[in-house]
Coordinates of C-alpha atoms in Angstrom, one line a residue:
X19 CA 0.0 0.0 0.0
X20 CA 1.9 3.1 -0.3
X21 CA 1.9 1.9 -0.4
X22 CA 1.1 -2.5 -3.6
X23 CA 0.3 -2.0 -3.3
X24 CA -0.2 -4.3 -2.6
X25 CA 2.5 -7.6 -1.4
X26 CA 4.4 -9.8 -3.8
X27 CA 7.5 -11.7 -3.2
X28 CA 10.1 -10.6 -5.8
X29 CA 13.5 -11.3 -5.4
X30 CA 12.9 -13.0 -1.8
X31 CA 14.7 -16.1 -2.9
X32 CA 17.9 -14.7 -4.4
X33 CA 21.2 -14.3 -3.0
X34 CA 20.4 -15.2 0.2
X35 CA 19.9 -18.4 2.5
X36 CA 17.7 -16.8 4.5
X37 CA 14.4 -18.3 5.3
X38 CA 11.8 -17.9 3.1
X39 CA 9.4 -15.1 4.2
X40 CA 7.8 -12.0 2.6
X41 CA 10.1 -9.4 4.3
X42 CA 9.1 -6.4 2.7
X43 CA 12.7 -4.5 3.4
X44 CA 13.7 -6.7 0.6
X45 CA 14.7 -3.4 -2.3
X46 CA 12.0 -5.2 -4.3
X47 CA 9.4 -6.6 -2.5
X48 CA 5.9 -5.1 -3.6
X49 CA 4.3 -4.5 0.2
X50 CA 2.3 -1.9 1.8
X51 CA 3.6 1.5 1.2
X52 CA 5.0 3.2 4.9
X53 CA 4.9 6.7 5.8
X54 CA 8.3 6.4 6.4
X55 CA 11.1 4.1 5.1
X56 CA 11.3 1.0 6.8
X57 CA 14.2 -1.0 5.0
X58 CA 16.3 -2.8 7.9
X59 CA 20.4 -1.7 7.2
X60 CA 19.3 1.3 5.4
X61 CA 17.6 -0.2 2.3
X62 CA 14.1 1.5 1.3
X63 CA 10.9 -0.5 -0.8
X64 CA 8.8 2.4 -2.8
X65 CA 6.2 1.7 -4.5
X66 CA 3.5 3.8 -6.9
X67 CA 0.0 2.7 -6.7
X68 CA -2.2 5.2 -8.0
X69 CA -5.3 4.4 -6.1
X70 CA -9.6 4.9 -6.8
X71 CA -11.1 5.5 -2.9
X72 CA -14.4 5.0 -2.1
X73 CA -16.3 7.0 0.9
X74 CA -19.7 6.2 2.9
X75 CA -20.8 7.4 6.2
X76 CA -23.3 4.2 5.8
X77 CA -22.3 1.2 8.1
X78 CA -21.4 -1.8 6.6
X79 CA -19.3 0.4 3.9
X80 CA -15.9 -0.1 5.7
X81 CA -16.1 -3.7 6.3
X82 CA -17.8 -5.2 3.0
X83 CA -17.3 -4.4 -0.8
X84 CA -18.6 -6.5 -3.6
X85 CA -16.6 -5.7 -7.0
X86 CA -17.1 -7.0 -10.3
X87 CA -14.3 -7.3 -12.6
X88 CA -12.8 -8.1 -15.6
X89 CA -9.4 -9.6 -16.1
X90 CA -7.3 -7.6 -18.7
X91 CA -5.6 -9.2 -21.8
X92 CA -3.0 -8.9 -23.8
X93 CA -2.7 -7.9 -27.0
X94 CA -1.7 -9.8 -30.6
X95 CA 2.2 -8.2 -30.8
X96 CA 4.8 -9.5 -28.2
X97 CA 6.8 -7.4 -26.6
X98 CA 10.8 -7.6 -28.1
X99 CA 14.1 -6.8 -26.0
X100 CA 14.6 -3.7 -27.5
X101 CA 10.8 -2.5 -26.1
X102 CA 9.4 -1.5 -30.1
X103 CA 6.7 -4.1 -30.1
X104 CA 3.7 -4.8 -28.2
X105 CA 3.3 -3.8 -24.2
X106 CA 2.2 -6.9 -21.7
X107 CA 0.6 -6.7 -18.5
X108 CA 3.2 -7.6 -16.8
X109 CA 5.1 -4.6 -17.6
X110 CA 3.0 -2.2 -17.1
X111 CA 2.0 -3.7 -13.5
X112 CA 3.2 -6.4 -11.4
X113 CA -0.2 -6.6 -9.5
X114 CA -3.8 -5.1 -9.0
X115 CA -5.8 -5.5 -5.8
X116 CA -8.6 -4.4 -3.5
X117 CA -7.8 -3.0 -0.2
X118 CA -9.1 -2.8 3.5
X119 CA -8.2 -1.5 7.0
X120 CA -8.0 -4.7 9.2
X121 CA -7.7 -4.4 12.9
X122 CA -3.9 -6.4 14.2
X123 CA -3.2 -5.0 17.8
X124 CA 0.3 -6.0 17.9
X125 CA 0.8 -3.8 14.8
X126 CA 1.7 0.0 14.7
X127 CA 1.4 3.0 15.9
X128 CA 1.4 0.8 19.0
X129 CA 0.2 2.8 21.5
X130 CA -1.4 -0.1 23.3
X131 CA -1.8 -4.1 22.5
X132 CA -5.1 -3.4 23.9
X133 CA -7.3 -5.6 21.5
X134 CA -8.9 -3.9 18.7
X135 CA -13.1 -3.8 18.3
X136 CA -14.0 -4.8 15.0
X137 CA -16.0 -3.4 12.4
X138 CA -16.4 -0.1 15.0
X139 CA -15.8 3.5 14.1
X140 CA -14.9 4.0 17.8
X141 CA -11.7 3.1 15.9
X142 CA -11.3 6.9 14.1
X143 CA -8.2 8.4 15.6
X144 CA -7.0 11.0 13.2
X145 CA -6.1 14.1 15.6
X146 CA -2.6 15.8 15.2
X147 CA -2.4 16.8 18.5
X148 CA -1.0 14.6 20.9
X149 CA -3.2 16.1 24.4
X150 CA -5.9 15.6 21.8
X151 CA -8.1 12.1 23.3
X152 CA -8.5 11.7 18.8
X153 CA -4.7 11.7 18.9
X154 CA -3.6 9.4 16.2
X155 CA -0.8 7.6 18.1
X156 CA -3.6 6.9 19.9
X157 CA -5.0 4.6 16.9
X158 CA -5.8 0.7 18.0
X159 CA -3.1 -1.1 15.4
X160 CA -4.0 -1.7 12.0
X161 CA -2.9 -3.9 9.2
X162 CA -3.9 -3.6 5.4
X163 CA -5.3 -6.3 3.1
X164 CA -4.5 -6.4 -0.2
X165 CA -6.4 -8.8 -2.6
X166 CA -3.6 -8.9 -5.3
X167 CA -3.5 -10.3 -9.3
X168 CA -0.8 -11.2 -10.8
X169 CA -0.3 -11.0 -14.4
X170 CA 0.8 -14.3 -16.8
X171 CA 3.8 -14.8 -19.5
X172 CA 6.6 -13.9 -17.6
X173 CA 9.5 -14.8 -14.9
X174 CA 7.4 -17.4 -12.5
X175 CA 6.4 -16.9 -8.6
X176 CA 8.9 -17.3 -6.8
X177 CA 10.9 -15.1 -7.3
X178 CA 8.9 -13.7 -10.5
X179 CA 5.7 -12.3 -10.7
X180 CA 4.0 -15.0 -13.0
X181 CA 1.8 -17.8 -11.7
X182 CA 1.4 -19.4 -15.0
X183 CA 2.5 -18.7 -18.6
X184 CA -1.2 -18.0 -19.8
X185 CA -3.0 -18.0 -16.7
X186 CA -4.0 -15.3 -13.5
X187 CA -3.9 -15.7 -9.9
X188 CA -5.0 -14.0 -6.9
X189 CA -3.5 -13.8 -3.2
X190 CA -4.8 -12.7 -0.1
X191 CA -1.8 -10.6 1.8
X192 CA -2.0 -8.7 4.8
X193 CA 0.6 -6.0 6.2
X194 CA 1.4 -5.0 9.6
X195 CA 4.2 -2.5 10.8
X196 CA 6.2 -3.7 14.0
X197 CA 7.0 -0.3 15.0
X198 CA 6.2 1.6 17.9
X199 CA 5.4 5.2 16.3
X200 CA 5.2 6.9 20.0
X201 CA 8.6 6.8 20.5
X202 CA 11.4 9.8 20.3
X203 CA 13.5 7.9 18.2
X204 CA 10.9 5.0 16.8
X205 CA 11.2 1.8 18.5
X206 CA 11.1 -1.0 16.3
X207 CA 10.5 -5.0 17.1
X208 CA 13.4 -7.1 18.1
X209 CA 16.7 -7.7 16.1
X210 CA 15.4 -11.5 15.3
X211 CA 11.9 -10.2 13.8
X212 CA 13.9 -7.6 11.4
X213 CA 16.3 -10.2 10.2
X214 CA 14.1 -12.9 9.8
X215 CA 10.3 -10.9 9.0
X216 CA 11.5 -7.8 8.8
X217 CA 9.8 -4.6 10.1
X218 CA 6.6 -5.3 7.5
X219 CA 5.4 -8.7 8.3
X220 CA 2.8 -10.4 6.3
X221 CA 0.5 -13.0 6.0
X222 CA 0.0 -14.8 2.5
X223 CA -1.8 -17.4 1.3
X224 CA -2.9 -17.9 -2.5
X225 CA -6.4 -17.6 -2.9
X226 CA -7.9 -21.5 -3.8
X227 CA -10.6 -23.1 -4.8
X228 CA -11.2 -25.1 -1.3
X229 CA -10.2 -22.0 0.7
X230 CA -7.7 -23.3 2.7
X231 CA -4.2 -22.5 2.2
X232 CA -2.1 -24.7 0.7
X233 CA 1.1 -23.6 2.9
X234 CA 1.4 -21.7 5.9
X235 CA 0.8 -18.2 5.8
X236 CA 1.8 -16.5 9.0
X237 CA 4.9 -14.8 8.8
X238 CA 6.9 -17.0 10.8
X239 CA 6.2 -19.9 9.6
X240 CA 6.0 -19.3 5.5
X241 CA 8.1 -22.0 3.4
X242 CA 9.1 -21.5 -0.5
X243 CA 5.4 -23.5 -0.8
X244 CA 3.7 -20.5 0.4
X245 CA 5.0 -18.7 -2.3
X246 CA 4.8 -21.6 -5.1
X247 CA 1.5 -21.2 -7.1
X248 CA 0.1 -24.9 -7.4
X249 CA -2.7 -25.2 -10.1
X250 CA -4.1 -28.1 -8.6
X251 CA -5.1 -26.2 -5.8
X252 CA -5.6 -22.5 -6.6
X253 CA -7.7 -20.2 -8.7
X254 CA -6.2 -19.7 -11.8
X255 CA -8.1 -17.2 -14.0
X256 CA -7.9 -16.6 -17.8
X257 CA -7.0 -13.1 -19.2
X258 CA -10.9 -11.5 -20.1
X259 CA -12.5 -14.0 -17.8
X260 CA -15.5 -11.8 -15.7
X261 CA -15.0 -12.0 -12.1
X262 CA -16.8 -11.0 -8.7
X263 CA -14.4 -10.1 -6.0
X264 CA -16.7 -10.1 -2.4
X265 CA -14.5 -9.1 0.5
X266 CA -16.3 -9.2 3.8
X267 CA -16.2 -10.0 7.8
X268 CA -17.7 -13.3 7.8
X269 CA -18.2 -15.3 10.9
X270 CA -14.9 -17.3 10.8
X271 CA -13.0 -14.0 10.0
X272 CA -12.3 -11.6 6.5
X273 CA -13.3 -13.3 4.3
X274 CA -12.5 -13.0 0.3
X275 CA -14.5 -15.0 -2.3
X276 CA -13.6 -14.7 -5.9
X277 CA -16.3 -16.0 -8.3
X278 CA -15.1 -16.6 -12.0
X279 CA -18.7 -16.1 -13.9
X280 CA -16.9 -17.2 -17.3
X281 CA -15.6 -20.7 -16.1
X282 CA -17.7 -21.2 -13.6
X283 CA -14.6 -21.6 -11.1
X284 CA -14.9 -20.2 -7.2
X285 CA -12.5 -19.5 -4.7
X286 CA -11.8 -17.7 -1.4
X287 CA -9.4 -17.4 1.8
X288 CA -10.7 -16.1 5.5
X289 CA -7.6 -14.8 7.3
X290 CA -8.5 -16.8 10.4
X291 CA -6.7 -18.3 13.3
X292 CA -7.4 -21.4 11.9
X293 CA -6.5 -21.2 8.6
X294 CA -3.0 -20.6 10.0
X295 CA -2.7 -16.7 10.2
X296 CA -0.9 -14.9 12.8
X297 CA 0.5 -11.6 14.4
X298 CA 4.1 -11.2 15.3
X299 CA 3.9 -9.9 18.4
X300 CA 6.1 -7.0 19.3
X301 CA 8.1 -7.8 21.7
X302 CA 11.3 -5.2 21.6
X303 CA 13.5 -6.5 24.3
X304 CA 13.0 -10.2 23.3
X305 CA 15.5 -12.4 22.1
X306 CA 13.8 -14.4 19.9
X307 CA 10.8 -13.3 17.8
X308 CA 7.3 -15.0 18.4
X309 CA 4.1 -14.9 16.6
X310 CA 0.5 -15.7 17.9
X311 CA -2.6 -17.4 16.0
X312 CA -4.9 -14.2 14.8
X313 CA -8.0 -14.0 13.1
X314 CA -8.3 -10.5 11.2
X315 CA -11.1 -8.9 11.0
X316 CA -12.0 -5.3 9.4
X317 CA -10.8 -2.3 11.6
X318 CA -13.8 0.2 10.5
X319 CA -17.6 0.1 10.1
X320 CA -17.5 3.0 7.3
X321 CA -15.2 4.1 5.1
X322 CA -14.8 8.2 4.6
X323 CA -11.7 10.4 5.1
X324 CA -10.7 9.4 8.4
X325 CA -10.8 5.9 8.3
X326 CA -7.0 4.8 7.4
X327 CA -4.0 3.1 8.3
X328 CA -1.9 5.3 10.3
X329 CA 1.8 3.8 9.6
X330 CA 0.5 3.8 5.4
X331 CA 1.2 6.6 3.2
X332 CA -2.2 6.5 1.5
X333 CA -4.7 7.8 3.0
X334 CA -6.7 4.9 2.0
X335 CA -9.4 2.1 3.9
X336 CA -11.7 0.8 1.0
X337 CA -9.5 1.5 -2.1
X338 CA -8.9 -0.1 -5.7
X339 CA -5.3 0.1 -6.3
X340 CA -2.4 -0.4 -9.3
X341 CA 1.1 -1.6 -8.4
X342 CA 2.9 0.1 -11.3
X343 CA 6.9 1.2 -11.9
X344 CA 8.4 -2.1 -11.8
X345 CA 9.9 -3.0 -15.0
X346 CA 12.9 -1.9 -17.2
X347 CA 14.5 -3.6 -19.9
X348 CA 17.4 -5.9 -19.5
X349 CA 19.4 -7.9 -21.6
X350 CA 22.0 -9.5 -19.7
X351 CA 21.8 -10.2 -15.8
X352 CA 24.3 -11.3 -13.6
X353 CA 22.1 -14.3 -12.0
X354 CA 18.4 -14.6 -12.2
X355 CA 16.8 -12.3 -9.9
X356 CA 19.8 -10.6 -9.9
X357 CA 21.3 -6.9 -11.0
X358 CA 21.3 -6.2 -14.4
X359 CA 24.4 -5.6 -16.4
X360 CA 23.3 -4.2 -19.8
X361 CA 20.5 -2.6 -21.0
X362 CA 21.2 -0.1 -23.6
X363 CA 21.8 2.4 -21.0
X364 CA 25.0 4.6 -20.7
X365 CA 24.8 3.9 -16.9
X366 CA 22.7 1.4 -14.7
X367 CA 21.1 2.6 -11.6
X368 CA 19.3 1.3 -8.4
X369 CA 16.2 0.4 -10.6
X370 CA 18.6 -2.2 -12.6
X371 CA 17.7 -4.7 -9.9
X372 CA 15.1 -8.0 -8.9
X373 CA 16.7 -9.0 -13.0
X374 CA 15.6 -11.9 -14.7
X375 CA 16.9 -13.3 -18.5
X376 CA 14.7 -14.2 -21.3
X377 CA 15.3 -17.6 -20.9
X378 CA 13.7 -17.6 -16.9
X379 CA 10.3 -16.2 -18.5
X380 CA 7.2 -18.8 -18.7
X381 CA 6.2 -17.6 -22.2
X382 CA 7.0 -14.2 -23.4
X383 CA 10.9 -14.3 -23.9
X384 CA 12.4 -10.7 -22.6
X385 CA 14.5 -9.7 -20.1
X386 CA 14.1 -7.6 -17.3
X387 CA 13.8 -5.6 -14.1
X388 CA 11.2 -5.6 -11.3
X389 CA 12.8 -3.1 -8.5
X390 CA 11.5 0.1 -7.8
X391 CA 11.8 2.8 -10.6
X392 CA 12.8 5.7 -9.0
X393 CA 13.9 7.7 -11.7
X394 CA 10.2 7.3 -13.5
X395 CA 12.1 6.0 -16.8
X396 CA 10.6 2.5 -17.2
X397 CA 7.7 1.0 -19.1
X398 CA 4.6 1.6 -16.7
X399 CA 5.8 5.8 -17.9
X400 CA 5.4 5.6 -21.2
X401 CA 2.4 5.9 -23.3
X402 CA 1.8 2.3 -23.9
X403 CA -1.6 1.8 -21.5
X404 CA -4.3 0.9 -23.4
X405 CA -6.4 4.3 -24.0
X406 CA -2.5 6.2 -24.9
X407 CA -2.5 6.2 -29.2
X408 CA -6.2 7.5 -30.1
X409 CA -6.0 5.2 -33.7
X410 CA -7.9 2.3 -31.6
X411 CA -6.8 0.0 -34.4
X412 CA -3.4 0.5 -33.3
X413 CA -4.0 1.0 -29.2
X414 CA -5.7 -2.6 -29.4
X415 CA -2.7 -4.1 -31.3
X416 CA 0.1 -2.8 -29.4
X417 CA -1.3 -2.5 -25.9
X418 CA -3.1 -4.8 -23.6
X419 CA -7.0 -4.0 -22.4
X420 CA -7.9 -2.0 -19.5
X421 CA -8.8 -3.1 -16.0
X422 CA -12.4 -3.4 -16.3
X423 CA -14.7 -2.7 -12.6
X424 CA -17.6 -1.8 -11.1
X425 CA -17.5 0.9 -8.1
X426 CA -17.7 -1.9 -5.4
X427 CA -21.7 -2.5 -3.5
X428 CA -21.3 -2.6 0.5
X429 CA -24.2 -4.5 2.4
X430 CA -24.9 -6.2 -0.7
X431 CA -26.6 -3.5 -2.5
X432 CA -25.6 -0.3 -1.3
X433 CA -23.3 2.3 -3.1
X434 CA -20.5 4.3 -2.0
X435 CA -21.2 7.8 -1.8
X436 CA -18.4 9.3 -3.3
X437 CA -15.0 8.5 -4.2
X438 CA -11.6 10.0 -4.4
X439 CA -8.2 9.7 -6.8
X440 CA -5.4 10.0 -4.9
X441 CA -1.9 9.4 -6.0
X442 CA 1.4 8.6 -3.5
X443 CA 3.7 10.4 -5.6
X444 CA 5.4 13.0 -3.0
X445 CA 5.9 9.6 -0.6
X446 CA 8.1 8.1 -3.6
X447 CA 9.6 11.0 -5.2
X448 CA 10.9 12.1 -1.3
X449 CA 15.1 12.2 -0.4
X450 CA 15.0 8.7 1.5
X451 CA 14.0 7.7 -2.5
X452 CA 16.4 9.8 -4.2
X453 CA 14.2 12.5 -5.2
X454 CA 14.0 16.2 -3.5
X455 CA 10.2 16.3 -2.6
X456 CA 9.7 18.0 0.6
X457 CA 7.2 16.3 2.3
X458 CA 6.9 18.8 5.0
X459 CA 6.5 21.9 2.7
X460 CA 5.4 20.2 -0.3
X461 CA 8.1 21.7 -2.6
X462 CA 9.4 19.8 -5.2
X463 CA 6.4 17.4 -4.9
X464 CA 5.4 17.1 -8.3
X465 CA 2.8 15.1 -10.5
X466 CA 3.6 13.6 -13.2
X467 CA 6.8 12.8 -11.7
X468 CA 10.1 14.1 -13.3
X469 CA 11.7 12.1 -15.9
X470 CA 8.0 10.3 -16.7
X471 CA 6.5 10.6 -20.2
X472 CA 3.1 9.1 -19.0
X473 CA 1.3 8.4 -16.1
X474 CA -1.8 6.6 -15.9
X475 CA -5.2 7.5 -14.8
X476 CA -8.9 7.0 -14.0
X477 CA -11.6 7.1 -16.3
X478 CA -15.3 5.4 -16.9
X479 CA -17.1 3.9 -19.9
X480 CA -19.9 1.9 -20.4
X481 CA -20.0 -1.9 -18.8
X482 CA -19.8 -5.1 -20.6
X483 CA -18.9 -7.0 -17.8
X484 CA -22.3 -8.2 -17.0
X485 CA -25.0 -8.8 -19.6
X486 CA -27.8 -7.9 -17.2
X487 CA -25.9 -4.6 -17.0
X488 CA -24.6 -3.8 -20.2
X489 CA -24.3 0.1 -20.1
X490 CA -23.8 0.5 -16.9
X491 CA -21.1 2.5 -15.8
X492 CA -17.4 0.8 -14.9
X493 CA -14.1 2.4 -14.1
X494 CA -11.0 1.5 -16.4
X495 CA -7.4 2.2 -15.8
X496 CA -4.9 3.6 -18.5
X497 CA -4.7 6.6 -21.0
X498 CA -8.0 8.7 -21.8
X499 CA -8.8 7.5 -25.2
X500 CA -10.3 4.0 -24.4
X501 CA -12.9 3.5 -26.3
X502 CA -16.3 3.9 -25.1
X503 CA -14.8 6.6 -22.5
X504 CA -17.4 9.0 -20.9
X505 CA -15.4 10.9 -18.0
X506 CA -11.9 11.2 -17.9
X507 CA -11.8 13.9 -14.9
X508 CA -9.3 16.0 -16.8
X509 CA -7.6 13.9 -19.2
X510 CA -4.3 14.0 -17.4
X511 CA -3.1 13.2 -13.7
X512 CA -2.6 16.6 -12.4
X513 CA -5.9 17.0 -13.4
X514 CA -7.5 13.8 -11.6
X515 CA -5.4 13.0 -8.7
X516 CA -5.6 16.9 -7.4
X517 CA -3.1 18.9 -4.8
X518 CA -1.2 18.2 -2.1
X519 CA -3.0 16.1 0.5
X520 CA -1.0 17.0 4.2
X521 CA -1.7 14.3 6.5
X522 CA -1.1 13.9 10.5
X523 CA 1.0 11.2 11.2
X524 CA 2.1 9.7 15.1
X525 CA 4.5 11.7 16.3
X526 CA 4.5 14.4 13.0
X527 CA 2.1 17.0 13.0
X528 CA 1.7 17.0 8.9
X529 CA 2.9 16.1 6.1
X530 CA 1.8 15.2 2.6
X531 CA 2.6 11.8 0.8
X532 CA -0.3 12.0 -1.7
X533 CA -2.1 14.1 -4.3
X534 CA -5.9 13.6 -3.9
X535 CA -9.0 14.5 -5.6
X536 CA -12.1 13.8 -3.2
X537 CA -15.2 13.8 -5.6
X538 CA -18.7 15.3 -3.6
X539 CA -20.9 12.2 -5.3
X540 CA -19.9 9.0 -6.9
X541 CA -19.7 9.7 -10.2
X542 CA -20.0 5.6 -11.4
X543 CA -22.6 4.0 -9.7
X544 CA -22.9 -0.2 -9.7

């Protein structure tokens, strides 16, 4: 989440003997975005997910959304090394999800393991002043879940991004920060947690089709099979194949249920206790690091402006998001999921990381690089979204299909009442990333960001996800000339994602990590 944001493993399995966890200090892990950086030794994990928020004062809006969605494809034209061809999913993102604010007491800003009430506004702590009884270091702890996809045809999970060479899959990851916020300096969790789980820890667990996981997914106890895709026992999905995503507190715990309504295929995962999901607890002066057995549940009954996640840099509770920046050419690599050593460039730079050959891809045969792009140059900023070269003819060719979805129903039937754009850029173009954004000023915080030639946006068209609903409206993801388009807010990303969004943060009074547009009506209606 800036946050992918997410969330996947990339590059957890290389150079390194270390056990296999999602640590999300790896320099190219996708995980929940932090307000500050978290990277144990120094290392720092941005990420760019520009994010679609959805407000209600209703209840029932902050801990149930029903989306319905369609799976992007790919187009005719496969990419070539040299990056003159066609433009894949996977290199304009590395994952999709849906998002929610899940209670996890042993998480940050740690002001007290007292246990968190579920589903309960009484949660909303959003003050900046600390004598304040809203104080936000006051804030019960909070994870994030991410629903995540992952696109097909290239370098395979782990330590890739694909699950199959044709096919989707989904995951089911949940973040937590093991930092104590309240502190003058921070306190963070013992030195075992950060070397073996880092300071992010997360649960993960491959959505299936019998809903229970087919490895362990607490933290602690992940193996490499909790990161191995198995299509015996997951939901793999096809690319255009029409999907329902229901994310809800069920009885047993969050619950998410994908239903594939062009095979016919279902699955799901509840985050539960029994299940095998955990909190790390925090425990600073231990020795040895220790989790517990945890069922998550959803931190907020509504979702508006001040329900979030207090550690994240979004501002976000219910939220669509995009995991984008992640891929750069490479031609040559020094070991799979390794640095890169030539791509046509005069000089490689930190983004020339997380590397894999042509040779390690499941179908589509290019090399390349999944770290963070911090200096905005890769593919995901270039005009190569579907909706970017107004000759349709040639958009379809060349590019792949938008992400296709509905504004998300809460309760079953109810809409959101507005929604919001909202865009992490300052958070990743900030010094502890290279850039010179001032996130305390806002100077030097700009959007597009520097060195881009593109960024992607919002827009809606008419739905043909659903035959009972053909013309309804959907929201769609890429440039503003997809056809069928009816609001692109703008046209461009200044335009849609808005100013400077300064935020109170435990222990800092303001400061902004997003630009964000909050709409007075929802503008797309399921």
């Amino acid at each position: 989440m800036a946050a992918v944001a997410a969330v996947l493993l990339i590059g957890l399995f290389t150079g390194s003997a270390r056990a296999a966890s999602l640590d999300c200090s790896e320099p190219y892990a996708i995980c929940a975005e932090p307000a500050d950086s978290i990277g144990y030794g120094g290392e720092y994990t941005g990420h760019d997910e520009p994010s679609l928020l959805f407000y209600s004062n209703t209840p029932g809006s902050g801990n149930s959304s029903l989306y319905n969605l369609q799976l992007p494809s790919d187009p005719k034209v496969l990419p070539n090394q040299a990056g003159t061809a066609g433009t894949w999913n996977f290199q304009t993102h590395i994952a999709f999800w849906v998002g929610m604010a899940l209670c996890d007491n042993q998480s940050a800003p740690e002001f007290t393991h007292d246990p968190c009430v579920p589903d309960s506004d009484s949660n909303i702590f959003d003050g900046a002043s600390p004598t304040a009884p809203d104080y936000i270091g006051r804030h019960p702890g909070t994870a994030f879940l991410e629903v995540q996809f992952y696109p097909p045809g290239w370098a395979p999970w782990p330590p890739g991004i694909s699950c199959d060479a044709s096919q989707w899959c989904a995951s089911m990851a949940i973040f937590s920060l093991n930092r104590d916020q309240n502190t003058t300096p921070v306190t963070d969790n013992n030195e075992d947690c950060l070397n073996t789980v880092g300071l992010e820890p997360a649960n993960f667990a491959f959505i299936t089709k019998s809903g229970t996981p087919h490895a362990p997914p607490a933290p602690l106890s992940q193996t490499l099979g909790t990161f191995t895709p198995d299509p015996a026992t997951d939901l793999f999905m096809n690319s255009g194949d029409q999907l329902s995503v229901d994310v809800h507190d069920g009885s047993a715990g969050l619950t998410v249920i994908i239903h594939d309504h062009t095979t016919g295929d279902t699955g799901s995962m509840t985050a539960s206790a029994a299940n095998g999901f955990a909190q790390v607890l925090f425990e600073p002066t231990s020795p040895t690091c220790h989790q517990s057995p945890y069922t998550f549940r959803p931190m907020y009954a509504t979702s508006s402006e001040h329900t979030r996640v207090p550690w994240a840099a979004h501002s976000y509770n219910v939220a669509f998001s995009d995991e984008i920046g992640h891929f750069e050419y490479c031609s040559a690599v020094a070991h799979e999921g390794g640095e890169c050593l030539s791509n046509g460039e005069p000089e490689l730079d930190g983004d020339d990381d997380g590397c894999f050959s042509a040779a390690f891809s499941t179908f589509v045969p290019i090399g390349g690089c999944i770290a963070t792009d911090n200096d905005f140059d890769g593919v995901s900023y270039q005009p190569v979204w579907p909706g970017t070269n107004p000759n349709r003819g040639q958009d379809k060719k060349y590019h792949p299909s938008p992400i296709t979805f509905t504004s998300p129903l809460f309760n079953g039937t109810e809409n959101y009442d507005r929604v919001a754009f909202e865009a992490d850029l300052p958070r990743i173009e900030a010094a502890d990333f290279g850039g010179i954004c001032n996130r305390t000023t806002g100077a030097n915080c700009v959007n597009p960001p520097p060195g881009s030639n593109f960024y992607p946006i919002y827009s809606t068209g008419s739905s043909t996800l659903n035959p009972s609903h053909n013309g309804h409206c959907i929201w769609q993801f890429g440039g503003p000339f997809i056809k069928g388009t009816t609001n692109t807010f703008g046209g461009d990303s200044a335009a849609e994602y808005g100013p400077l969004l300064f935020t109170a943060y435990p222990g800092i009074p303001s400061r902004t990590n997003n630009f964000r547009n909050v709409l007075n009506s929802n503008p797309c209606p399921a």
